[in-house]
Amino acid sequence: MAPRRAEGRHAAEDELSSVGGRAHGYPRPQLRRAGWTSLNGTWAFALDPEARWRGPAEVAWDRVIDVPFSPETEQSGVGETGFYRACFYRRTFEAPDLRDGERLVLHFGAVDYEATVWVEGSVVARHVGGYTPFSADITDVLGARGAKEIVVRAEDDPADLAKPRGKQDWQREPHSIWYPRTTGIWQTVWMERVPRTSIGAVRWASSLTRWEIDCYVRIAGERRDDLRLRVQLHSDDALLADDTYAVVAGEVHRRIALSDPGIDDFRNHLLWSPECPILIQAEIELLGRDGEVLDRVRSYTALRSIAIQGDRVVLNGRPLPLRMVLDQGYWPGTGMTPPDDHALRRDVELARAMGFNGVRKHQKIEDPRYLYWADTLGLLVWEEMPSAYRFTSQSVERLTREWTDVIERDYSHPCVMAWVPFNESWGVPNLPDNARERHWVEALYHLTKTLDSTRPVVGNDGWESVATDIIGIHDYDADAERIARRYHAEEVRPRLFQRERPGGRLLVLDGHRGASDLPIILSEFGGIALRRGIPGIWGYSLCNDPGSFARAYEGLLAAVRSVELLSGFCYTQFADTYQEANGLLYADRTPKFPLHEIAAATRGRVAGHLQPDCLELRGREGPRQEGVVDPLVEDGG
């Protein structure tokens, strides 16, 4: 077994909770308090196929479910994969003792699609959107001491194609590239005690040109005018900042200037990158009139910049050749929910061990714990909004609202390098001919840039770009020589945009200015499936044995890596997912050929090197070359 990477003090501090033998990390990794309670585990459960029950009193409870696994999955203990519009959950819990005006907050990581929550018979929360978190202060409904009851109703019409649903199939059985549906609770349910006045939100950004950390904190709860906020930043054992600010109008927004050494070698001690993911630890204290600590949270951030310069993507001021893999984010038996926290970490480790420096999370907003491990271990993430499939006023409203919440949730993660609101014109099927659809893509591109001006936005990945910072091309031609010729041709940019149509679609629609100067990334290609003698599998091309599969991957990657036109690539895909058997790994994460051979094909065999400071900080012995892969895990998965 190859040595695992030493994270040491560079990893964000974390707390794990174990329920039923499964490890669950702090569900909100960038705003952590001492002590939290997971409510995962056994809940009473009932299906409501026609969505006739409106409240807890009407429900006929007839089974149990293992939360947070959706009722479609085996792990849930329900395994109902048919059509039903709603379901109900119920459990009791012992409320903790609350002191000095403390409040008890109930949190849901994600419930698909519309959720209503009762505590002790009172509605405490309503939420729409299957991929974003929501919370409720339940203190005022708790009443006397003793067991308290939570009931959750989740409504998720399987035939509704005007809501963001990603890869969730509308047919009874999964087909082609579509997978089983996910209904109801599918991320961690948890609760925490918070002070009467507390730290409600933390957001981070950084500037390398100013060598600053941008810190925004919003105060929640009872309003006070005598508050101050103390922010401490550490890297390793070094104190970077210890500042105190007045809280004005319930918030603090400050730029924290760090001592800039000015020399690249010294700067590298603080810069985050996939090769050297240095995190800056933060402790934030909310102080009262006399300096007493009212609330204390831990967080983390990083110094890093991502930008577009001409036709290249640039990380920390240096060109970044992207080597990405498309990751659907499904697991056998548990669907969109990881089996436990170790599975999320394992997926990040495996992507790195196969030679990739990034993933494109496809048609799914992943659990924040995945982003935590990507931040900690060093893996870039393209974050992509799950698509709706109809273009209606309702779908516009739904997707825009949820996408706004997604950006708010994940803005501070250093691993997130690009936002992708649309994929392959899904939800805007008449984009070339429908001005309203084009306006929506343009509007969501500009809204995303408004909410986050620090990252590139890929307006519509794959083809038919009307507003974008990167031209993404989806091309599943299995002929490596033909791929090389297509993108090696003279004057290839104008020919690509005017005549070539990978996937049968124009790459750029008329009126998109500046497309010829943007980075081009082959953001979907490959899709090679390995038969294994299993009927009904699907892929863009097929191989009969692992040897031919390895040769096909090596040849295709060699062709793509040879194309100077491309700023990077994203291979389809990370792991087999249900009937779509075109992963580099089987569904159980076992590699189809040895990990070090996959990595050699992904990276190429041209030697390079990292900065010496990064090597020292990573605790490695001796230089690590780009072409000499040190897998983080065993080849056997």
Short mmCIF file of N, CA and C in Angstrom, two decimals, residues 230-320:
data_model
loop_
_atom_site.label_atom_id
_atom_site.label_comp_id
_atom_site.label_asym_id
_atom_site.label_seq_id
_atom_site.Cartn_x
_atom_site.Cartn_y
_atom_site.Cartn_z
N ARG A 230 -13.83 39.29 17.04
CA ARG A 230 -12.38 39.02 17.00
C ARG A 230 -12.12 37.90 15.99
N VAL A 231 -11.17 38.14 15.10
CA VAL A 231 -10.80 37.17 14.06
C VAL A 231 -9.32 36.84 14.20
N GLN A 232 -9.02 35.57 14.41
CA GLN A 232 -7.64 35.10 14.45
C GLN A 232 -7.41 34.16 13.27
N LEU A 233 -6.30 34.36 12.56
CA LEU A 233 -5.92 33.52 11.44
C LEU A 233 -4.56 32.89 11.72
N HIS A 234 -4.46 31.57 11.48
CA HIS A 234 -3.22 30.84 11.70
C HIS A 234 -2.89 30.01 10.46
N SER A 235 -1.61 29.85 10.20
CA SER A 235 -1.12 28.86 9.24
C SER A 235 0.00 28.10 9.93
N ASP A 236 -0.15 26.77 10.04
CA ASP A 236 0.74 26.01 10.91
C ASP A 236 0.69 26.64 12.30
N ASP A 237 1.82 26.91 12.87
CA ASP A 237 1.87 27.52 14.20
C ASP A 237 2.04 29.04 14.12
N ALA A 238 2.02 29.58 12.91
CA ALA A 238 2.25 31.01 12.75
C ALA A 238 0.94 31.78 12.84
N LEU A 239 0.93 32.83 13.66
CA LEU A 239 -0.21 33.73 13.75
C LEU A 239 -0.13 34.73 12.61
N LEU A 240 -1.15 34.76 11.76
CA LEU A 240 -1.17 35.68 10.62
C LEU A 240 -1.91 36.97 10.93
N ALA A 241 -2.95 36.86 11.76
CA ALA A 241 -3.73 38.06 12.09
C ALA A 241 -4.48 37.81 13.37
N ASP A 242 -4.67 38.88 14.15
CA ASP A 242 -5.48 38.84 15.36
C ASP A 242 -6.11 40.22 15.49
N ASP A 243 -7.29 40.37 14.90
CA ASP A 243 -7.93 41.67 14.77
C ASP A 243 -9.30 41.66 15.44
N THR A 244 -9.72 42.82 15.91
CA THR A 244 -11.03 42.97 16.53
C THR A 244 -11.74 44.15 15.87
N TYR A 245 -13.02 43.94 15.53
CA TYR A 245 -13.79 44.94 14.80
C TYR A 245 -15.12 45.20 15.51
N ALA A 246 -15.62 46.41 15.35
CA ALA A 246 -16.97 46.71 15.81
C ALA A 246 -17.98 46.09 14.86
N VAL A 247 -19.06 45.56 15.44
CA VAL A 247 -20.16 45.04 14.63
C VAL A 247 -21.11 46.19 14.34
N VAL A 248 -21.33 46.47 13.07
CA VAL A 248 -22.18 47.59 12.66
C VAL A 248 -23.34 47.04 11.84
N ALA A 249 -24.57 47.37 12.26
CA ALA A 249 -25.79 46.93 11.56
C ALA A 249 -25.83 45.41 11.41
N GLY A 250 -25.33 44.72 12.43
CA GLY A 250 -25.42 43.26 12.44
C GLY A 250 -24.44 42.53 11.56
N GLU A 251 -23.36 43.20 11.14
CA GLU A 251 -22.40 42.51 10.28
C GLU A 251 -21.02 43.13 10.39
N VAL A 252 -20.05 42.36 9.93
CA VAL A 252 -18.66 42.83 9.81
C VAL A 252 -18.17 42.42 8.43
N HIS A 253 -17.59 43.36 7.71
CA HIS A 253 -17.00 43.07 6.40
C HIS A 253 -15.66 43.79 6.35
N ARG A 254 -14.59 43.03 6.44
CA ARG A 254 -13.27 43.63 6.51
C ARG A 254 -12.28 42.89 5.61
N ARG A 255 -11.31 43.63 5.12
CA ARG A 255 -10.17 43.06 4.41
C ARG A 255 -9.01 42.98 5.39
N ILE A 256 -8.50 41.78 5.59
CA ILE A 256 -7.42 41.55 6.54
C ILE A 256 -6.11 41.49 5.76
N ALA A 257 -5.30 42.52 5.90
CA ALA A 257 -4.03 42.58 5.19
C ALA A 257 -3.01 41.70 5.91
N LEU A 258 -2.39 40.80 5.17
CA LEU A 258 -1.35 39.94 5.71
C LEU A 258 0.02 40.52 5.40
N SER A 259 1.01 40.10 6.14
CA SER A 259 2.37 40.54 5.87
C SER A 259 2.88 39.82 4.63
N ASP A 260 3.09 40.58 3.56
CA ASP A 260 3.47 40.00 2.27
C ASP A 260 4.98 39.90 2.16
N PRO A 261 5.53 38.68 2.08
CA PRO A 261 6.99 38.55 1.96
C PRO A 261 7.51 39.02 0.62
N GLY A 262 6.63 39.03 -0.41
CA GLY A 262 7.01 39.58 -1.71
C GLY A 262 7.81 38.64 -2.59
N ILE A 263 8.36 37.58 -2.05
CA ILE A 263 9.19 36.63 -2.80
C ILE A 263 8.38 35.36 -3.03
N ASP A 264 8.36 34.88 -4.26
CA ASP A 264 7.52 33.73 -4.60
C ASP A 264 7.78 32.53 -3.70
N ASP A 265 9.05 32.21 -3.47
CA ASP A 265 9.35 31.03 -2.66
C ASP A 265 8.75 31.14 -1.27
N PHE A 266 8.78 32.35 -0.70
CA PHE A 266 8.20 32.57 0.62
C PHE A 266 6.67 32.58 0.53
N ARG A 267 6.14 33.19 -0.52
CA ARG A 267 4.69 33.24 -0.71
C ARG A 267 4.08 31.83 -0.82
N ASN A 268 4.85 30.92 -1.41
CA ASN A 268 4.32 29.58 -1.62
C ASN A 268 3.95 28.86 -0.33
N HIS A 269 4.49 29.35 0.80
CA HIS A 269 4.13 28.75 2.09
C HIS A 269 2.65 28.95 2.41
N LEU A 270 2.00 29.90 1.75
CA LEU A 270 0.60 30.21 2.08
C LEU A 270 -0.37 29.94 0.93
N LEU A 271 0.12 29.75 -0.29
CA LEU A 271 -0.79 29.63 -1.44
C LEU A 271 -1.42 28.24 -1.52
N TRP A 272 -2.73 28.22 -1.78
CA TRP A 272 -3.46 26.97 -1.97
C TRP A 272 -3.41 26.57 -3.43
N SER A 273 -3.15 25.29 -3.69
CA SER A 273 -3.23 24.73 -5.04
C SER A 273 -3.49 23.24 -4.87
N PRO A 274 -3.87 22.53 -5.94
CA PRO A 274 -4.06 21.08 -5.81
C PRO A 274 -2.79 20.36 -5.36
N GLU A 275 -1.62 20.85 -5.80
CA GLU A 275 -0.37 20.21 -5.40
C GLU A 275 0.00 20.54 -3.96
N CYS A 276 -0.51 21.65 -3.45
CA CYS A 276 -0.07 22.13 -2.15
C CYS A 276 -1.24 22.86 -1.48
N PRO A 277 -2.22 22.12 -0.98
CA PRO A 277 -3.46 22.74 -0.48
C PRO A 277 -3.33 23.30 0.94
N ILE A 278 -2.67 24.43 1.04
CA ILE A 278 -2.45 25.04 2.35
C ILE A 278 -3.71 25.79 2.77
N LEU A 279 -4.26 25.41 3.91
CA LEU A 279 -5.44 26.08 4.45
C LEU A 279 -5.04 26.99 5.60
N ILE A 280 -5.74 28.10 5.70
CA ILE A 280 -5.56 29.05 6.79
C ILE A 280 -6.69 28.83 7.79
N GLN A 281 -6.34 28.47 9.01
CA GLN A 281 -7.34 28.20 10.04
C GLN A 281 -7.81 29.51 10.66
N ALA A 282 -9.11 29.57 10.97
CA ALA A 282 -9.69 30.79 11.52
C ALA A 282 -10.47 30.45 12.78
N GLU A 283 -10.33 31.31 13.78
CA GLU A 283 -11.19 31.25 14.96
C GLU A 283 -11.85 32.62 15.10
N ILE A 284 -13.17 32.62 15.21
CA ILE A 284 -13.93 33.85 15.26
C ILE A 284 -14.70 33.89 16.57
N GLU A 285 -14.57 34.98 17.30
CA GLU A 285 -15.26 35.15 18.57
C GLU A 285 -16.15 36.38 18.51
N LEU A 286 -17.38 36.24 18.97
CA LEU A 286 -18.30 37.36 19.12
C LEU A 286 -18.21 37.82 20.57
N LEU A 287 -17.87 39.08 20.77
CA LEU A 287 -17.59 39.61 22.10
C LEU A 287 -18.68 40.59 22.53
N GLY A 288 -19.00 40.54 23.82
CA GLY A 288 -19.97 41.46 24.38
C GLY A 288 -19.33 42.75 24.85
N ARG A 289 -20.14 43.57 25.57
CA ARG A 289 -19.71 44.90 25.99
C ARG A 289 -18.42 44.85 26.81
N ASP A 290 -18.30 43.86 27.69
CA ASP A 290 -17.15 43.79 28.58
C ASP A 290 -16.08 42.81 28.10
N GLY A 291 -16.15 42.44 26.85
CA GLY A 291 -15.16 41.53 26.28
C GLY A 291 -15.45 40.07 26.49
N GLU A 292 -16.61 39.76 27.09
CA GLU A 292 -16.97 38.35 27.30
C GLU A 292 -17.28 37.68 25.96
N VAL A 293 -16.94 36.40 25.85
CA VAL A 293 -17.16 35.66 24.61
C VAL A 293 -18.60 35.17 24.58
N LEU A 294 -19.39 35.67 23.63
CA LEU A 294 -20.77 35.25 23.47
C LEU A 294 -20.90 34.03 22.57
N ASP A 295 -20.04 33.95 21.57
CA ASP A 295 -20.08 32.83 20.62
C ASP A 295 -18.69 32.65 20.06
N ARG A 296 -18.35 31.42 19.74
CA ARG A 296 -17.05 31.11 19.16
C ARG A 296 -17.24 30.04 18.09
N VAL A 297 -16.72 30.28 16.89
CA VAL A 297 -16.79 29.30 15.81
C VAL A 297 -15.41 29.15 15.19
N ARG A 298 -15.21 28.01 14.55
CA ARG A 298 -13.99 27.76 13.79
C ARG A 298 -14.33 27.68 12.31
N SER A 299 -13.39 28.10 11.51
CA SER A 299 -13.59 28.08 10.06
C SER A 299 -12.22 27.92 9.41
N TYR A 300 -12.18 28.04 8.11
CA TYR A 300 -10.91 28.04 7.38
C TYR A 300 -11.09 28.74 6.06
N THR A 301 -9.98 29.20 5.50
CA THR A 301 -9.99 29.82 4.19
C THR A 301 -8.66 29.50 3.53
N ALA A 302 -8.36 30.19 2.43
CA ALA A 302 -7.10 29.95 1.73
C ALA A 302 -6.77 31.16 0.89
N LEU A 303 -5.50 31.33 0.64
CA LEU A 303 -5.03 32.32 -0.32
C LEU A 303 -4.88 31.64 -1.67
N ARG A 304 -5.71 32.02 -2.62
CA ARG A 304 -5.56 31.51 -3.98
C ARG A 304 -6.40 32.37 -4.92
N SER A 305 -5.99 32.44 -6.16
CA SER A 305 -6.75 33.19 -7.17
C SER A 305 -6.96 32.31 -8.38
N ILE A 306 -8.11 32.46 -9.00
CA ILE A 306 -8.40 31.76 -10.25
C ILE A 306 -8.85 32.80 -11.25
N ALA A 307 -8.33 32.75 -12.47
CA ALA A 307 -8.64 33.80 -13.44
C ALA A 307 -8.52 33.26 -14.85
N ILE A 308 -9.04 34.03 -15.79
CA ILE A 308 -8.87 33.76 -17.21
C ILE A 308 -7.95 34.82 -17.78
N GLN A 309 -6.84 34.41 -18.38
CA GLN A 309 -5.92 35.32 -19.05
C GLN A 309 -5.77 34.86 -20.49
N GLY A 310 -6.37 35.62 -21.41
CA GLY A 310 -6.35 35.21 -22.80
C GLY A 310 -7.05 33.88 -22.96
N ASP A 311 -6.35 32.91 -23.56
CA ASP A 311 -6.96 31.61 -23.80
C ASP A 311 -6.51 30.56 -22.79
N ARG A 312 -6.12 31.01 -21.60
CA ARG A 312 -5.66 30.08 -20.59
C ARG A 312 -6.34 30.36 -19.24
N VAL A 313 -6.53 29.25 -18.48
CA VAL A 313 -6.98 29.35 -17.09
C VAL A 313 -5.73 29.51 -16.22
N VAL A 314 -5.81 30.43 -15.27
CA VAL A 314 -4.63 30.78 -14.47
C VAL A 314 -4.96 30.60 -12.99
N LEU A 315 -4.12 29.85 -12.29
CA LEU A 315 -4.25 29.65 -10.85
C LEU A 315 -3.05 30.30 -10.18
N ASN A 316 -3.32 31.21 -9.24
CA ASN A 316 -2.25 31.91 -8.51
C ASN A 316 -1.24 32.56 -9.46
N GLY A 317 -1.77 33.09 -10.56
CA GLY A 317 -0.93 33.82 -11.51
C GLY A 317 -0.15 32.95 -12.47
N ARG A 318 -0.36 31.63 -12.44
CA ARG A 318 0.37 30.72 -13.32
C ARG A 318 -0.61 29.91 -14.15
N PRO A 319 -0.30 29.63 -15.42
CA PRO A 319 -1.20 28.81 -16.25
C PRO A 319 -1.47 27.46 -15.59
N LEU A 320 -2.72 27.03 -15.66
CA LEU A 320 -3.14 25.79 -15.02
C LEU A 320 -3.73 24.85 -16.07
#
